[in-house]
XYZ file of C-alpha atoms in Angstrom:
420
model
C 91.759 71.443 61.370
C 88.437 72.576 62.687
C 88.226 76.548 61.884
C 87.267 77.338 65.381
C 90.190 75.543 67.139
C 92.494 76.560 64.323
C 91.871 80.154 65.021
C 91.655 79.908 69.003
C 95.074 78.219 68.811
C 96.811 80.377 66.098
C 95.573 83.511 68.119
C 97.708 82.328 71.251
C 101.311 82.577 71.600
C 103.786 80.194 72.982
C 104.601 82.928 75.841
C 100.618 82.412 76.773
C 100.673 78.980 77.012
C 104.161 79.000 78.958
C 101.940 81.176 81.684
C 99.124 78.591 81.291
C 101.183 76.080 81.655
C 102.901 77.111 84.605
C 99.744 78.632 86.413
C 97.791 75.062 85.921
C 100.631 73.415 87.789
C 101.382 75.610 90.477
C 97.661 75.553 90.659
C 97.390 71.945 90.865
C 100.169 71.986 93.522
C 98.500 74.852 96.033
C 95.135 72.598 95.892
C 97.187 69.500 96.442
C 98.999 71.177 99.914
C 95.413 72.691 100.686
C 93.702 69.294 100.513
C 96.684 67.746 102.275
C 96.448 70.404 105.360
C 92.541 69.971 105.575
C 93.236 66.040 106.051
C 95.729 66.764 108.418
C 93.375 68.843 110.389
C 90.800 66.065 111.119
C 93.527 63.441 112.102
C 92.667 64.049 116.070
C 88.799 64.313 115.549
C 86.324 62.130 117.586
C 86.331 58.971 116.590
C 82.515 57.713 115.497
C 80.519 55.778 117.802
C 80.482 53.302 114.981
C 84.234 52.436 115.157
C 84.965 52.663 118.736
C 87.049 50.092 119.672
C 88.728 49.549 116.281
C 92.062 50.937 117.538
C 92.835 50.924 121.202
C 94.826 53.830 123.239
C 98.613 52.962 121.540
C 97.559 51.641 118.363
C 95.405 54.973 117.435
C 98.462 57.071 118.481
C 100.472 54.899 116.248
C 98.055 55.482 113.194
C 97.702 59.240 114.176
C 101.625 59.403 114.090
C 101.543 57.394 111.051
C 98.913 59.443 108.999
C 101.134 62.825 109.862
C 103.953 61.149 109.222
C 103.106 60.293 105.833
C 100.826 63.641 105.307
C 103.999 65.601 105.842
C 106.534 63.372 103.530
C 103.857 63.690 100.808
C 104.387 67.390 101.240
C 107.827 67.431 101.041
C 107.966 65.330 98.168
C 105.440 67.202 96.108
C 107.384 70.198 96.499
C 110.449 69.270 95.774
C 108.457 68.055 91.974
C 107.133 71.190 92.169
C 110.028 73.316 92.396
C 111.962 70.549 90.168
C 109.129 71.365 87.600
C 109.471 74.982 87.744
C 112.870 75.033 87.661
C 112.631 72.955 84.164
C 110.115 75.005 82.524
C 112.192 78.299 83.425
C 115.182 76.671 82.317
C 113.675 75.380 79.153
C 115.244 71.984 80.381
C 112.800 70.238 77.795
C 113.678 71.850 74.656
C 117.838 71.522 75.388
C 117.134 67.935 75.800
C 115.057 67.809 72.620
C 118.374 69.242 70.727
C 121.019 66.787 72.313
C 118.802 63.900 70.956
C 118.431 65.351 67.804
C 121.902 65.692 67.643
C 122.332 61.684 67.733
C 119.779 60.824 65.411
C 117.356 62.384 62.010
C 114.282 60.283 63.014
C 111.637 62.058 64.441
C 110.338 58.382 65.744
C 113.237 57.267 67.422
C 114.296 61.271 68.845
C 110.641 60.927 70.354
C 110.822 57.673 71.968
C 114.809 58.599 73.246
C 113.229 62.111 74.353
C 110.558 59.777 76.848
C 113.085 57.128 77.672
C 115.557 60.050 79.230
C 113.141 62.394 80.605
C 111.780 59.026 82.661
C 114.730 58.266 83.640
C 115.769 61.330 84.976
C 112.346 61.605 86.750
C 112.430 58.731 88.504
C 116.165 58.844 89.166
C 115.335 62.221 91.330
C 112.177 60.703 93.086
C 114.139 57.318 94.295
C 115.178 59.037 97.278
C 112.183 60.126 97.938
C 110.777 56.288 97.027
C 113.546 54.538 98.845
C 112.639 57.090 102.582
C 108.901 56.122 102.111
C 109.599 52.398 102.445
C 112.505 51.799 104.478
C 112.111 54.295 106.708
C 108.379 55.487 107.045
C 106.692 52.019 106.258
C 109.633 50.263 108.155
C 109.015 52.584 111.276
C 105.661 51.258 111.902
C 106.029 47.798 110.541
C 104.857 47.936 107.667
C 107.818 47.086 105.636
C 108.889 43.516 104.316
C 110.771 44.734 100.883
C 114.545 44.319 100.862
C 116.988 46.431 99.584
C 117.524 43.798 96.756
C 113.844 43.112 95.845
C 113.817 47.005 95.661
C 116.378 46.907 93.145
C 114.937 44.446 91.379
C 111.128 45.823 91.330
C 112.699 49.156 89.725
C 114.800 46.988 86.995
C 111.684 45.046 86.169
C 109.954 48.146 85.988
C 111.802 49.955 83.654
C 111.825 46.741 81.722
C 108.036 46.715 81.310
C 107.978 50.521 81.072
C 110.243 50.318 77.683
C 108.650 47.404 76.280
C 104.734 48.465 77.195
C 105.621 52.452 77.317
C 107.910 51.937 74.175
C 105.737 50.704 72.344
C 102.442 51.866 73.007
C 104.407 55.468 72.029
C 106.185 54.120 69.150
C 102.333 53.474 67.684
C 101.325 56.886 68.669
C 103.961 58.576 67.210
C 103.962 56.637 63.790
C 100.288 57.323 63.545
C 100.633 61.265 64.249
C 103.194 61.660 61.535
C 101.882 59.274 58.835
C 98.042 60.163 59.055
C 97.976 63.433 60.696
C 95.113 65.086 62.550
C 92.820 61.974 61.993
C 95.468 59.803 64.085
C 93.135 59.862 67.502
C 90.469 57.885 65.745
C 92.909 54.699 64.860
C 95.401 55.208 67.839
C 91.763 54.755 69.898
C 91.268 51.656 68.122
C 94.572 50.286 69.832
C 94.577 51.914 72.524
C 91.050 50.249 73.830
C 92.662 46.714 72.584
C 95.428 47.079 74.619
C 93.010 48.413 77.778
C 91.336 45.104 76.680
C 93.584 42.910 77.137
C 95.599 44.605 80.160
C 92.334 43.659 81.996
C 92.188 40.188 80.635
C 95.282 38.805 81.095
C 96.651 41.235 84.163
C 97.103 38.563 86.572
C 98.529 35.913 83.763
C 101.197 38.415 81.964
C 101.894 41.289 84.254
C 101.505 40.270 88.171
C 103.903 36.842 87.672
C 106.638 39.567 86.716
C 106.695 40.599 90.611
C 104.959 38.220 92.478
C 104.262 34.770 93.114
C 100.302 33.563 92.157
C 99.460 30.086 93.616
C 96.257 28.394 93.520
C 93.846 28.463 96.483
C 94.857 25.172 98.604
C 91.944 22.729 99.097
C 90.769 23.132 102.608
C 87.628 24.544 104.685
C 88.433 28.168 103.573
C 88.126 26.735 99.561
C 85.002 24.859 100.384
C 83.204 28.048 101.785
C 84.532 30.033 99.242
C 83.139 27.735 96.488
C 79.780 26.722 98.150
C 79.314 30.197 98.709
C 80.253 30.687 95.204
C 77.728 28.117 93.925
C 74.974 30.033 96.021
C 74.793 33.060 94.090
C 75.929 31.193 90.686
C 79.580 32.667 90.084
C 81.592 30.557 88.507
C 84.763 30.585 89.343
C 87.908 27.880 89.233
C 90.415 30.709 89.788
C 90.949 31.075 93.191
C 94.639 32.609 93.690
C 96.724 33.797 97.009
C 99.543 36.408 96.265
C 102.599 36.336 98.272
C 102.099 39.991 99.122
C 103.803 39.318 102.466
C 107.257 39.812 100.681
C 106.747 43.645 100.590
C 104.327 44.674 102.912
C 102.158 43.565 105.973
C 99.126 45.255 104.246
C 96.329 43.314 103.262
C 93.856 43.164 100.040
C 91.875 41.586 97.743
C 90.903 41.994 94.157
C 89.293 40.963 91.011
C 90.799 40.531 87.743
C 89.913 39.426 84.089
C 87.001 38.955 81.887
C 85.377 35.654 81.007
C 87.090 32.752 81.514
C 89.912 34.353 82.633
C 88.513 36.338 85.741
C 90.202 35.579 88.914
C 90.016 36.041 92.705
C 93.565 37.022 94.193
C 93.578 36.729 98.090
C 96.652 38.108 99.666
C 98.659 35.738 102.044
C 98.385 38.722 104.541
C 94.792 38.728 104.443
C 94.026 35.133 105.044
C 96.825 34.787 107.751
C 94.692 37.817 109.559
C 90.886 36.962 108.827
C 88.851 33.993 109.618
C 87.073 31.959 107.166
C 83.665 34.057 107.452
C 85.104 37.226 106.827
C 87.221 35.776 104.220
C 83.946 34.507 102.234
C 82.869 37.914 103.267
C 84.930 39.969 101.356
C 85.238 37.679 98.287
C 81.583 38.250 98.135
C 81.726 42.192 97.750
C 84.130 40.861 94.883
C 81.743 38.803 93.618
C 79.342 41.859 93.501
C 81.948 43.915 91.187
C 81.390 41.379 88.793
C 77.711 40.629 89.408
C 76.944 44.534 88.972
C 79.113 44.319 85.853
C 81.765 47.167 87.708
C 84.122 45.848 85.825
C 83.326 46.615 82.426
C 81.211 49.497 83.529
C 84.768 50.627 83.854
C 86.545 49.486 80.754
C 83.683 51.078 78.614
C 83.777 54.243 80.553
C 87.729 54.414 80.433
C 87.749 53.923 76.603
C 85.281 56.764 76.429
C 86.977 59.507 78.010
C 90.763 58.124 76.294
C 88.683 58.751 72.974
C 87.537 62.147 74.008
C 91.053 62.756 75.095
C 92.472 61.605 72.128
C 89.933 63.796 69.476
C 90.762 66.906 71.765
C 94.159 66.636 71.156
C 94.394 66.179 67.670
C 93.358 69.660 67.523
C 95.932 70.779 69.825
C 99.097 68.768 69.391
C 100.114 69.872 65.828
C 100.813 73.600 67.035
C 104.234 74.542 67.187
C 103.796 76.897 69.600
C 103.461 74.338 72.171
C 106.849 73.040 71.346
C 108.186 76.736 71.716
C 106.389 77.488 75.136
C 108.124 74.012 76.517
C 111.988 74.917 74.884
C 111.757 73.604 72.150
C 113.386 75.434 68.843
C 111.014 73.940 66.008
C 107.723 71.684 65.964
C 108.158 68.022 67.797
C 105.015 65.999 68.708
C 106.608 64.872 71.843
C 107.209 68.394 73.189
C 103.629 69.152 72.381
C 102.343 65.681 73.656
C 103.936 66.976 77.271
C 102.570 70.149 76.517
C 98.785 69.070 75.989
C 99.320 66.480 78.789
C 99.561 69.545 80.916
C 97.116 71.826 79.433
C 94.431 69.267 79.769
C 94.887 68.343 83.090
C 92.136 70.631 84.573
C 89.834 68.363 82.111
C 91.661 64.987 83.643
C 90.974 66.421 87.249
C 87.468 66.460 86.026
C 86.996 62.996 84.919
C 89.177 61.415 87.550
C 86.458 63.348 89.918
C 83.775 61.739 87.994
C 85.323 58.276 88.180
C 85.711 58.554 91.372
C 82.330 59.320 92.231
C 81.404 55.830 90.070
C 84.103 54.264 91.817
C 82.606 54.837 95.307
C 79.125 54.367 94.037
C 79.969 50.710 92.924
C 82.132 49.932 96.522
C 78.529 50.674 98.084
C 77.176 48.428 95.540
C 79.314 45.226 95.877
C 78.822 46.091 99.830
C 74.796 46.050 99.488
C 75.337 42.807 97.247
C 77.577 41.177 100.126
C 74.761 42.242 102.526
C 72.403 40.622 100.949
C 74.015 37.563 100.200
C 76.087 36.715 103.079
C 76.671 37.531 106.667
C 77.242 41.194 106.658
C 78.477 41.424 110.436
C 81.657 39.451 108.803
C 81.858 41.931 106.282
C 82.002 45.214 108.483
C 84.673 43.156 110.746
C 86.862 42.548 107.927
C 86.701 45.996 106.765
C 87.435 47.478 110.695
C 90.208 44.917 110.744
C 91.732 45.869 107.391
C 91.854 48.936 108.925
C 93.414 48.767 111.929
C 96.022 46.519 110.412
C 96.456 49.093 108.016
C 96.779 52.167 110.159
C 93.806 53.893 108.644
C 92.471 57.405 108.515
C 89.296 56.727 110.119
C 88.269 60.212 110.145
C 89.499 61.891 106.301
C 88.245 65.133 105.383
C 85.517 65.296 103.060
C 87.170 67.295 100.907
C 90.008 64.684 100.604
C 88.196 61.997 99.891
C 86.121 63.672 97.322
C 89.524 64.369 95.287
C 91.358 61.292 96.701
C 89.395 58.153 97.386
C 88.091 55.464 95.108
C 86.057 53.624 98.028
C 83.874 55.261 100.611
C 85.447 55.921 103.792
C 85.000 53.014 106.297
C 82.403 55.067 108.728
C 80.482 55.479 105.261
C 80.190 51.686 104.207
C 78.923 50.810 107.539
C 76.347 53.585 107.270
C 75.775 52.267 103.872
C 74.843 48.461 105.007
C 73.524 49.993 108.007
């Protein structure tokens, strides 16, 4: 171990990093509220000159409600983690766990991945009421809503399916490599974790999206033919042209692109086609096209794998200190108690970075918007955007401070600025 980390760490007990601990989370939580509370504030501001006449009388009531609506549930349901969070680390929830697992099995391997699988389980089990209000009763309020109670179920089962086989095993790696190779472990579990980022981004829409919704080509017609002259006009090549059946859990509409190579598609939302016409359409597939263009996409990838090998080297000095077992429960050293531990204690860092991806998140929005501009009609483009939002019930008038924590795209007043 490095000599400076090894006598930082050494010098700190497990009671300081149980006040650390707890301090960075209530912290997180106050700034959360705070943010929440300055959003809420601006709901009833002016609306721009620039999107007058996006929502009429009713319909901006009905996103004001909306907006509040949702502000305050997010509230509520942040809390009650909160206080469920608390309560754990005061409890020393964690470590009692840790010992009835132990108590089932020798293996450190399999008591780590048993020691995930439960304390998911009972996470989620705790937030489905929350998850189950904020779709059949908030989104089904203001129309929002298409999921049944069935394909609810379902999603969940799936998802705990793909959680244990993905999850598992990414963990099960992580774990064999901290106890076979020790503090050098970061350096190969970055080799496989940027193979797996890889190939999540490759084959998304081929392995993962079929698992909950329905992908069908593009049907020939006068929307394909503008899409693909269009297309040949700025030299994107592009045979994957898919529509999602996104209408079987919500009214909202998107768009997005996925893979590398030959295996980059275009996914269209049913929604957004049944609401658009054929201009805007091309429209907003060409601010697509200008991810890929501006090479967003593995801008991204490059800059992800980056900061997960930073993340990674950081904790190799941190994660092998028992005291972070102790400060979580715990009664001797386990990697998976100090895992949640160093999850926790570098979350001021993760703030950081997810600041600074946001910023390059928004900067390449007003990029693929400038290379729509420029390439197509951009009157289509700002009316597919102030439709999106209206059909969405959007916040046309966030806080600043919001967005700068929140958003990955510019606000809408912004990108019309923007192609202004």
């Amino acid at each position: 171990m490095n000599p400076v980390f090894h006598i930082l760490i050494s010098e700190v007990t497990y009671q300081y990093i149980y006040i650390i601990i707890v301090a960075i989370i209530s912290a997180e939580f106050i700034i959360n509220c705070i943010l929440e509370m300055l959003n809420y504030s601006k709901l009833d501001a002016a609306i721009p000159i620039e999107l007058q006449g996006i929502y009429d009388t009713d319909k901006y009531k009905q996103m004001i409600d909306y907006q509040k609506a949702n502000i305050k549930f997010g509230v509520v349901s942040d809390g009650f983690s909160f206080l469920l969070t608390i309560a754990v680390l005061v409890t020393g929830m964690l470590g009692k766990v840790d010992v009835w697992i132990s108590g089932y099995t020798a293996i450190p391997l399999v008591q780590s991945l048993l020691f995930a699988g439960v304390i998911f389980m009972l996470s989620d089990i705790l937030s489905l009421p929350f998850q189950w209000y904020g779709v059949f009763v908030i989104e089904q309020k203001y129309g929002f809503n298409k999921t049944t109670p069935m394909l609810f179920i379902t999603d969940k089962l799936k998802g705990y399916a793909l959680t244990a086989t993905l999850g598992g095993g990414i963990l099960a790696i992580l774990i064999w490599l901290v106890q076979s190779i020790g503090q050098n472990y970061w350096l190969y579990f970055w080799a496989v974790i940027s193979v797996f980022m890889l190939l999540i981004n490759i084959f998304y829409t081929t392995w993962i999206v079929p698992l909950f919704n329905k992908l069908t080509p593009l049907e020939e017609g006068e929307l394909k033919t503008k899409i693909m002259d269009y297309c040949h006009k700025v030299q994107f090549p592009i045979d994957n042209l898919y529509v999602i059946d996104g209408s079987k859990r919500s009214t909202k509409a998107n768009a997005y692109f996925s893979g590398l190579g030959k295996r980059k598609k275009i996914v269209l939302y049913d929604t957004l086609i049944q609401n658009h016409t054929h201009e805007e359409l091309v429209a907003v597939l060409a601010h697509e096209v200008g991810h890929f263009k501006k090479r967003h996409i593995i801008t991204n990838i490059l800059f992800s794998i980056v900061l997960t090998g930073i993340t990674l080297f950081i904790s190799s000095f941190i994660v092998f200190n028992p005291e972070l077992s102790y400060a979580l429960g715990g009664t001797g050293n386990k990697i998976h108690l100090n895992l949640v531990a160093f999850g926790i204690l570098y979350s001021p860092i993760s703030t950081l970075t997810s600041l600074m991806m946001g910023i390059l998140s928004r900067k390449n929005e007003y990029e693929a918007d400038a290379f729509a501009k420029n390439t197509y009609n951009f009157s289509d483009l700002v009316n597919a955007l102030k439709k999106l939002s209206a059909n969405n019930l959007s916040n046309l008038t966030p806080h600043p401070a919001y967005v700068f924590f929140n958003y990955s795209h510019p606000t809408l007043l912004q990108r019309i600025r923007a192609m202004g």
